[in-house]
Amino acid sequence: MRPALLALLAPLALLVLKAPPLAAQTAGALPPLPDSTGWGIHVLAARQDRQGGVWVGTYGQGIFYLPADSTRWQHFVSD
């Protein structure tokens, strides 16, 4: 891995390691992320917001958001 990329990812890794477990995750209530390729989705970070929604950052697949009152992921991609 390139040193510059590692320097950018290190603070993110610290945030993920220090984050408390997701309430929905510990209850086993998260639906699977939609995977149209069948190869799986590489999750880099996951965090629960104050409203209970779950944000998931992925490698190359954008960001997914699961509102607290939903079982369907919203998908955000870069232009």
CSV table of N, CA, C and O in Angstrom, one decimal:
chain,number,residue,atom,x,y,z
A,1,MET,N,0.8,-1.2,0.0
A,1,MET,CA,0.0,0.0,0.0
A,1,MET,C,0.9,1.2,0.0
A,1,MET,O,1.9,1.3,0.7
A,2,ARG,N,0.5,2.2,-0.8
A,2,ARG,CA,1.3,3.5,-0.9
A,2,ARG,C,1.3,4.2,0.5
A,2,ARG,O,0.3,4.3,1.2
A,3,PRO,N,2.4,4.8,0.9
A,3,PRO,CA,2.5,5.5,2.1
A,3,PRO,C,1.5,6.7,2.2
A,3,PRO,O,0.9,6.9,3.2
A,4,ALA,N,1.3,7.4,1.1
A,4,ALA,CA,0.3,8.5,1.1
A,4,ALA,C,-1.1,8.0,1.4
A,4,ALA,O,-1.8,8.6,2.1
A,5,LEU,N,-1.5,6.9,0.7
A,5,LEU,CA,-2.8,6.3,1.0
A,5,LEU,C,-2.9,5.8,2.4
A,5,LEU,O,-4.0,6.0,3.0
A,6,LEU,N,-1.9,5.2,2.9
A,6,LEU,CA,-1.9,4.7,4.3
A,6,LEU,C,-2.1,5.9,5.2
A,6,LEU,O,-2.8,5.8,6.2
A,7,ALA,N,-1.4,7.0,5.0
A,7,ALA,CA,-1.5,8.2,5.8
A,7,ALA,C,-3.0,8.7,5.8
A,7,ALA,O,-3.4,9.2,6.8
A,8,LEU,N,-3.6,8.6,4.7
A,8,LEU,CA,-5.0,9.1,4.6
A,8,LEU,C,-6.0,8.2,5.3
A,8,LEU,O,-7.0,8.6,5.9
A,9,LEU,N,-5.7,6.9,5.3
A,9,LEU,CA,-6.6,5.9,5.8
A,9,LEU,C,-6.4,5.7,7.3
A,9,LEU,O,-7.3,5.2,8.0
A,10,ALA,N,-5.3,6.0,7.9
A,10,ALA,CA,-5.0,5.8,9.3
A,10,ALA,C,-6.0,6.5,10.2
A,10,ALA,O,-6.5,5.8,11.1
A,11,PRO,N,-6.3,7.8,10.0
A,11,PRO,CA,-7.3,8.4,10.9
A,11,PRO,C,-8.7,7.7,10.8
A,11,PRO,O,-9.4,7.6,11.8
A,12,LEU,N,-9.0,7.3,9.6
A,12,LEU,CA,-10.3,6.6,9.5
A,12,LEU,C,-10.3,5.3,10.2
A,12,LEU,O,-11.3,5.0,10.9
A,13,ALA,N,-9.2,4.6,10.2
A,13,ALA,CA,-9.1,3.3,10.9
A,13,ALA,C,-9.3,3.6,12.4
A,13,ALA,O,-9.9,2.8,13.1
A,14,LEU,N,-8.7,4.6,12.9
A,14,LEU,CA,-8.8,5.0,14.4
A,14,LEU,C,-10.3,5.3,14.7
A,14,LEU,O,-10.7,4.9,15.8
A,15,LEU,N,-11.0,6.0,13.8
A,15,LEU,CA,-12.4,6.3,14.1
A,15,LEU,C,-13.2,5.0,14.2
A,15,LEU,O,-14.1,4.8,15.0
A,16,VAL,N,-12.9,4.1,13.3
A,16,VAL,CA,-13.7,2.8,13.2
A,16,VAL,C,-13.4,2.0,14.5
A,16,VAL,O,-14.3,1.4,15.1
A,17,LEU,N,-12.1,1.9,14.9
A,17,LEU,CA,-11.7,1.1,16.0
A,17,LEU,C,-12.3,1.7,17.3
A,17,LEU,O,-12.6,1.0,18.2
A,18,LYS,N,-12.4,3.0,17.4
A,18,LYS,CA,-12.9,3.6,18.6
A,18,LYS,C,-14.4,3.7,18.7
A,18,LYS,O,-15.0,4.0,19.7
A,19,ALA,N,-15.1,3.5,17.6
A,19,ALA,CA,-16.5,3.6,17.5
A,19,ALA,C,-17.2,2.5,18.3
A,19,ALA,O,-16.8,1.3,18.3
A,20,PRO,N,-18.3,2.8,19.1
A,20,PRO,CA,-19.0,1.8,19.8
A,20,PRO,C,-19.7,0.9,18.8
A,20,PRO,O,-20.0,1.3,17.6
A,21,PRO,N,-20.1,-0.4,19.1
A,21,PRO,CA,-20.8,-1.2,18.2
A,21,PRO,C,-22.2,-0.6,17.9
A,21,PRO,O,-22.8,0.1,18.7
A,22,LEU,N,-22.6,-0.9,16.7
A,22,LEU,CA,-23.9,-0.4,16.2
A,22,LEU,C,-25.0,-1.2,17.0
A,22,LEU,O,-25.0,-2.4,17.1
A,23,ALA,N,-26.0,-0.4,17.5
A,23,ALA,CA,-27.1,-1.0,18.3
A,23,ALA,C,-27.8,-2.0,17.4
A,23,ALA,O,-28.2,-3.2,17.8
A,24,ALA,N,-28.1,-1.7,16.1
A,24,ALA,CA,-28.8,-2.6,15.2
A,24,ALA,C,-28.0,-3.8,14.9
A,24,ALA,O,-28.5,-4.9,14.7
A,25,GLN,N,-26.7,-3.6,14.8
A,25,GLN,CA,-25.8,-4.7,14.4
A,25,GLN,C,-25.7,-5.7,15.6
A,25,GLN,O,-25.7,-6.9,15.3
A,26,THR,N,-25.7,-5.2,16.8
A,26,THR,CA,-25.6,-6.2,17.9
A,26,THR,C,-26.9,-7.0,18.1
A,26,THR,O,-26.9,-8.1,18.6
A,27,ALA,N,-28.0,-6.4,17.6
A,27,ALA,CA,-29.3,-7.1,17.7
A,27,ALA,C,-29.5,-8.0,16.5
A,27,ALA,O,-30.4,-8.8,16.4
A,28,GLY,N,-28.5,-7.9,15.5
A,28,GLY,CA,-28.6,-8.8,14.3
A,28,GLY,C,-29.7,-8.3,13.3
A,28,GLY,O,-30.3,-9.2,12.6
A,29,ALA,N,-30.1,-7.1,13.3
A,29,ALA,CA,-31.3,-6.6,12.6
A,29,ALA,C,-30.9,-6.0,11.2
A,29,ALA,O,-31.8,-5.5,10.6
A,30,LEU,N,-29.7,-5.9,10.8
A,30,LEU,CA,-29.3,-5.3,9.6
A,30,LEU,C,-29.5,-6.2,8.4
A,30,LEU,O,-29.1,-7.3,8.4
A,31,PRO,N,-30.3,-5.7,7.4
A,31,PRO,CA,-30.4,-6.5,6.2
A,31,PRO,C,-29.1,-6.5,5.4
A,31,PRO,O,-28.3,-5.6,5.6
A,32,PRO,N,-28.9,-7.5,4.5
A,32,PRO,CA,-27.6,-7.5,3.7
A,32,PRO,C,-27.5,-6.3,2.8
A,32,PRO,O,-28.6,-5.9,2.3
A,33,LEU,N,-26.3,-5.9,2.5
A,33,LEU,CA,-26.2,-4.9,1.5
A,33,LEU,C,-26.5,-5.4,0.1
A,33,LEU,O,-26.2,-6.6,-0.2
A,34,PRO,N,-27.1,-4.6,-0.8
A,34,PRO,CA,-27.4,-5.1,-2.1
A,34,PRO,C,-26.1,-5.3,-2.9
A,34,PRO,O,-25.3,-4.4,-3.0
A,35,ASP,N,-26.0,-6.5,-3.4
A,35,ASP,CA,-24.7,-6.8,-4.2
A,35,ASP,C,-25.1,-7.4,-5.5
A,35,ASP,O,-25.5,-8.6,-5.7
A,36,SER,N,-25.1,-6.5,-6.6
A,36,SER,CA,-25.5,-7.0,-7.9
A,36,SER,C,-24.4,-7.8,-8.6
A,36,SER,O,-24.7,-8.5,-9.5
A,37,THR,N,-23.2,-7.8,-8.1
A,37,THR,CA,-22.1,-8.5,-8.8
A,37,THR,C,-21.9,-9.9,-8.2
A,37,THR,O,-21.4,-10.8,-8.9
A,38,GLY,N,-22.3,-10.2,-7.0
A,38,GLY,CA,-22.2,-11.5,-6.4
A,38,GLY,C,-20.8,-11.7,-5.8
A,38,GLY,O,-20.5,-12.8,-5.2
A,39,TRP,N,-19.9,-10.7,-5.8
A,39,TRP,CA,-18.6,-10.8,-5.3
A,39,TRP,C,-18.5,-10.3,-3.9
A,39,TRP,O,-17.4,-10.4,-3.2
A,40,GLY,N,-19.5,-9.8,-3.4
A,40,GLY,CA,-19.5,-9.2,-2.0
A,40,GLY,C,-19.1,-7.7,-2.1
A,40,GLY,O,-18.6,-7.2,-3.1
A,41,ILE,N,-19.4,-7.0,-1.0
A,41,ILE,CA,-19.1,-5.6,-0.9
A,41,ILE,C,-18.2,-5.4,0.2
A,41,ILE,O,-18.4,-5.9,1.4
A,42,HIS,N,-17.0,-4.8,0.0
A,42,HIS,CA,-16.0,-4.5,1.0
A,42,HIS,C,-16.3,-3.3,1.8
A,42,HIS,O,-16.3,-2.2,1.3
A,43,VAL,N,-16.7,-3.5,3.0
A,43,VAL,CA,-17.1,-2.4,3.9
A,43,VAL,C,-15.8,-1.9,4.6
A,43,VAL,O,-15.0,-2.6,5.2
A,44,LEU,N,-15.7,-0.5,4.5
A,44,LEU,CA,-14.5,0.1,5.2
A,44,LEU,C,-14.9,0.7,6.5
A,44,LEU,O,-14.1,0.8,7.4
A,45,ALA,N,-16.1,1.2,6.6
A,45,ALA,CA,-16.6,1.8,7.9
A,45,ALA,C,-18.1,1.8,8.0
A,45,ALA,O,-18.8,1.7,7.0
A,46,ALA,N,-18.5,1.7,9.2
A,46,ALA,CA,-20.0,1.7,9.5
A,46,ALA,C,-20.2,2.5,10.8
A,46,ALA,O,-19.4,2.4,11.7
A,47,ARG,N,-21.3,3.3,10.7
A,47,ARG,CA,-21.6,4.1,11.9
A,47,ARG,C,-23.1,4.3,12.0
A,47,ARG,O,-23.8,4.4,11.0
A,48,GLN,N,-23.6,4.4,13.2
A,48,GLN,CA,-25.0,4.7,13.4
A,48,GLN,C,-25.1,6.2,13.8
A,48,GLN,O,-24.4,6.7,14.6
A,49,ASP,N,-26.1,6.9,13.2
A,49,ASP,CA,-26.3,8.3,13.5
A,49,ASP,C,-27.3,8.4,14.7
A,49,ASP,O,-27.8,7.4,15.2
A,50,ARG,N,-27.5,9.7,15.1
A,50,ARG,CA,-28.4,9.9,16.2
A,50,ARG,C,-29.8,9.5,16.1
A,50,ARG,O,-30.5,9.2,17.0
A,51,GLN,N,-30.3,9.4,14.8
A,51,GLN,CA,-31.7,9.0,14.6
A,51,GLN,C,-31.8,7.5,14.5
A,51,GLN,O,-32.9,7.0,14.3
A,52,GLY,N,-30.7,6.8,14.6
A,52,GLY,CA,-30.8,5.3,14.5
A,52,GLY,C,-30.5,4.8,13.1
A,52,GLY,O,-30.4,3.6,13.0
A,53,GLY,N,-30.2,5.6,12.1
A,53,GLY,CA,-29.9,5.2,10.8
A,53,GLY,C,-28.5,4.7,10.8
A,53,GLY,O,-27.6,5.1,11.6
A,54,VAL,N,-28.1,3.8,9.8
A,54,VAL,CA,-26.8,3.2,9.7
A,54,VAL,C,-26.2,3.7,8.4
A,54,VAL,O,-26.8,3.5,7.3
A,55,TRP,N,-25.0,4.2,8.5
A,55,TRP,CA,-24.2,4.6,7.3
A,55,TRP,C,-23.1,3.6,7.1
A,55,TRP,O,-22.4,3.3,8.1
A,56,VAL,N,-22.9,3.2,5.9
A,56,VAL,CA,-21.8,2.2,5.6
A,56,VAL,C,-21.0,2.7,4.4
A,56,VAL,O,-21.5,3.0,3.3
A,57,GLY,N,-19.7,2.9,4.6
A,57,GLY,CA,-18.8,3.3,3.6
A,57,GLY,C,-18.1,2.0,3.0
A,57,GLY,O,-17.7,1.2,3.7
A,58,THR,N,-18.0,2.0,1.7
A,58,THR,CA,-17.5,0.8,1.0
A,58,THR,C,-16.3,1.1,0.1
A,58,THR,O,-16.1,2.3,-0.1
A,59,TYR,N,-15.6,0.1,-0.3
A,59,TYR,CA,-14.5,0.3,-1.2
A,59,TYR,C,-15.0,0.1,-2.6
A,59,TYR,O,-15.3,-1.0,-3.1
A,60,GLY,N,-15.1,1.3,-3.3
A,60,GLY,CA,-15.5,1.3,-4.8
A,60,GLY,C,-17.0,1.1,-5.0
A,60,GLY,O,-17.4,1.2,-6.2
A,61,GLN,N,-17.8,1.0,-4.0
A,61,GLN,CA,-19.3,0.9,-4.3
A,61,GLN,C,-20.1,2.0,-3.7
A,61,GLN,O,-21.3,2.0,-3.7
A,62,GLY,N,-19.4,3.1,-3.2
A,62,GLY,CA,-20.1,4.2,-2.7
A,62,GLY,C,-20.5,4.1,-1.2
A,62,GLY,O,-19.9,3.3,-0.5
A,63,ILE,N,-21.6,4.8,-0.8
A,63,ILE,CA,-22.0,4.8,0.5
A,63,ILE,C,-23.5,4.3,0.6
A,63,ILE,O,-24.3,4.6,-0.3
A,64,PHE,N,-23.8,3.5,1.6
A,64,PHE,CA,-25.1,3.0,1.8
A,64,PHE,C,-25.7,3.5,3.1
A,64,PHE,O,-24.9,3.7,4.0
A,65,TYR,N,-27.0,3.8,3.1
A,65,TYR,CA,-27.6,4.3,4.3
A,65,TYR,C,-28.9,3.5,4.5
A,65,TYR,O,-29.7,3.3,3.6
A,66,LEU,N,-29.1,3.1,5.7
A,66,LEU,CA,-30.3,2.4,6.1
A,66,LEU,C,-31.0,3.2,7.2
A,66,LEU,O,-30.5,3.3,8.3
A,67,PRO,N,-32.1,3.9,6.8
A,67,PRO,CA,-32.9,4.7,7.8
A,67,PRO,C,-33.3,3.8,8.9
A,67,PRO,O,-33.6,2.6,8.8
A,68,ALA,N,-33.5,4.3,10.1
A,68,ALA,CA,-33.9,3.6,11.3
A,68,ALA,C,-35.2,2.8,11.1
A,68,ALA,O,-35.4,1.7,11.6
A,69,ASP,N,-36.2,3.4,10.4
A,69,ASP,CA,-37.5,2.8,10.2
A,69,ASP,C,-37.6,2.0,8.9
A,69,ASP,O,-38.7,1.8,8.4
A,70,SER,N,-36.5,1.6,8.3
A,70,SER,CA,-36.6,0.9,7.0
A,70,SER,C,-35.8,-0.4,7.0
A,70,SER,O,-34.9,-0.6,7.9
A,71,THR,N,-36.1,-1.2,6.0
A,71,THR,CA,-35.3,-2.4,5.8
A,71,THR,C,-34.6,-2.4,4.4
A,71,THR,O,-34.1,-3.4,4.0
A,72,ARG,N,-34.7,-1.2,3.8
A,72,ARG,CA,-34.1,-1.1,2.4
A,72,ARG,C,-33.0,-0.1,2.4
A,72,ARG,O,-33.1,1.1,2.9
A,73,TRP,N,-31.8,-0.5,1.9
A,73,TRP,CA,-30.7,0.4,1.9
A,73,TRP,C,-30.8,1.5,0.8
A,73,TRP,O,-31.3,1.2,-0.3
A,74,GLN,N,-30.4,2.7,1.0
A,74,GLN,CA,-30.3,3.7,0.0
A,74,GLN,C,-28.8,3.8,-0.4
A,74,GLN,O,-27.9,3.6,0.4
A,75,HIS,N,-28.6,3.9,-1.7
A,75,HIS,CA,-27.3,3.8,-2.2
A,75,HIS,C,-26.8,5.2,-2.8
A,75,HIS,O,-27.6,5.8,-3.6
A,76,PHE,N,-25.7,5.7,-2.4
A,76,PHE,CA,-25.1,7.0,-2.9
A,76,PHE,C,-23.8,6.7,-3.6
A,76,PHE,O,-22.9,6.0,-3.0
A,77,VAL,N,-23.7,7.1,-4.8
A,77,VAL,CA,-22.4,6.9,-5.6
A,77,VAL,C,-21.9,8.3,-6.0
A,77,VAL,O,-22.6,9.2,-6.1
A,78,SER,N,-20.6,8.3,-6.3
A,78,SER,CA,-19.9,9.5,-6.8
A,78,SER,C,-20.2,9.7,-8.3
A,78,SER,O,-20.4,8.7,-9.0
A,79,ASP,N,-20.2,10.9,-8.7
A,79,ASP,CA,-20.5,11.2,-10.1
A,79,ASP,C,-19.2,11.0,-10.9
A,79,ASP,O,-18.2,11.4,-10.7
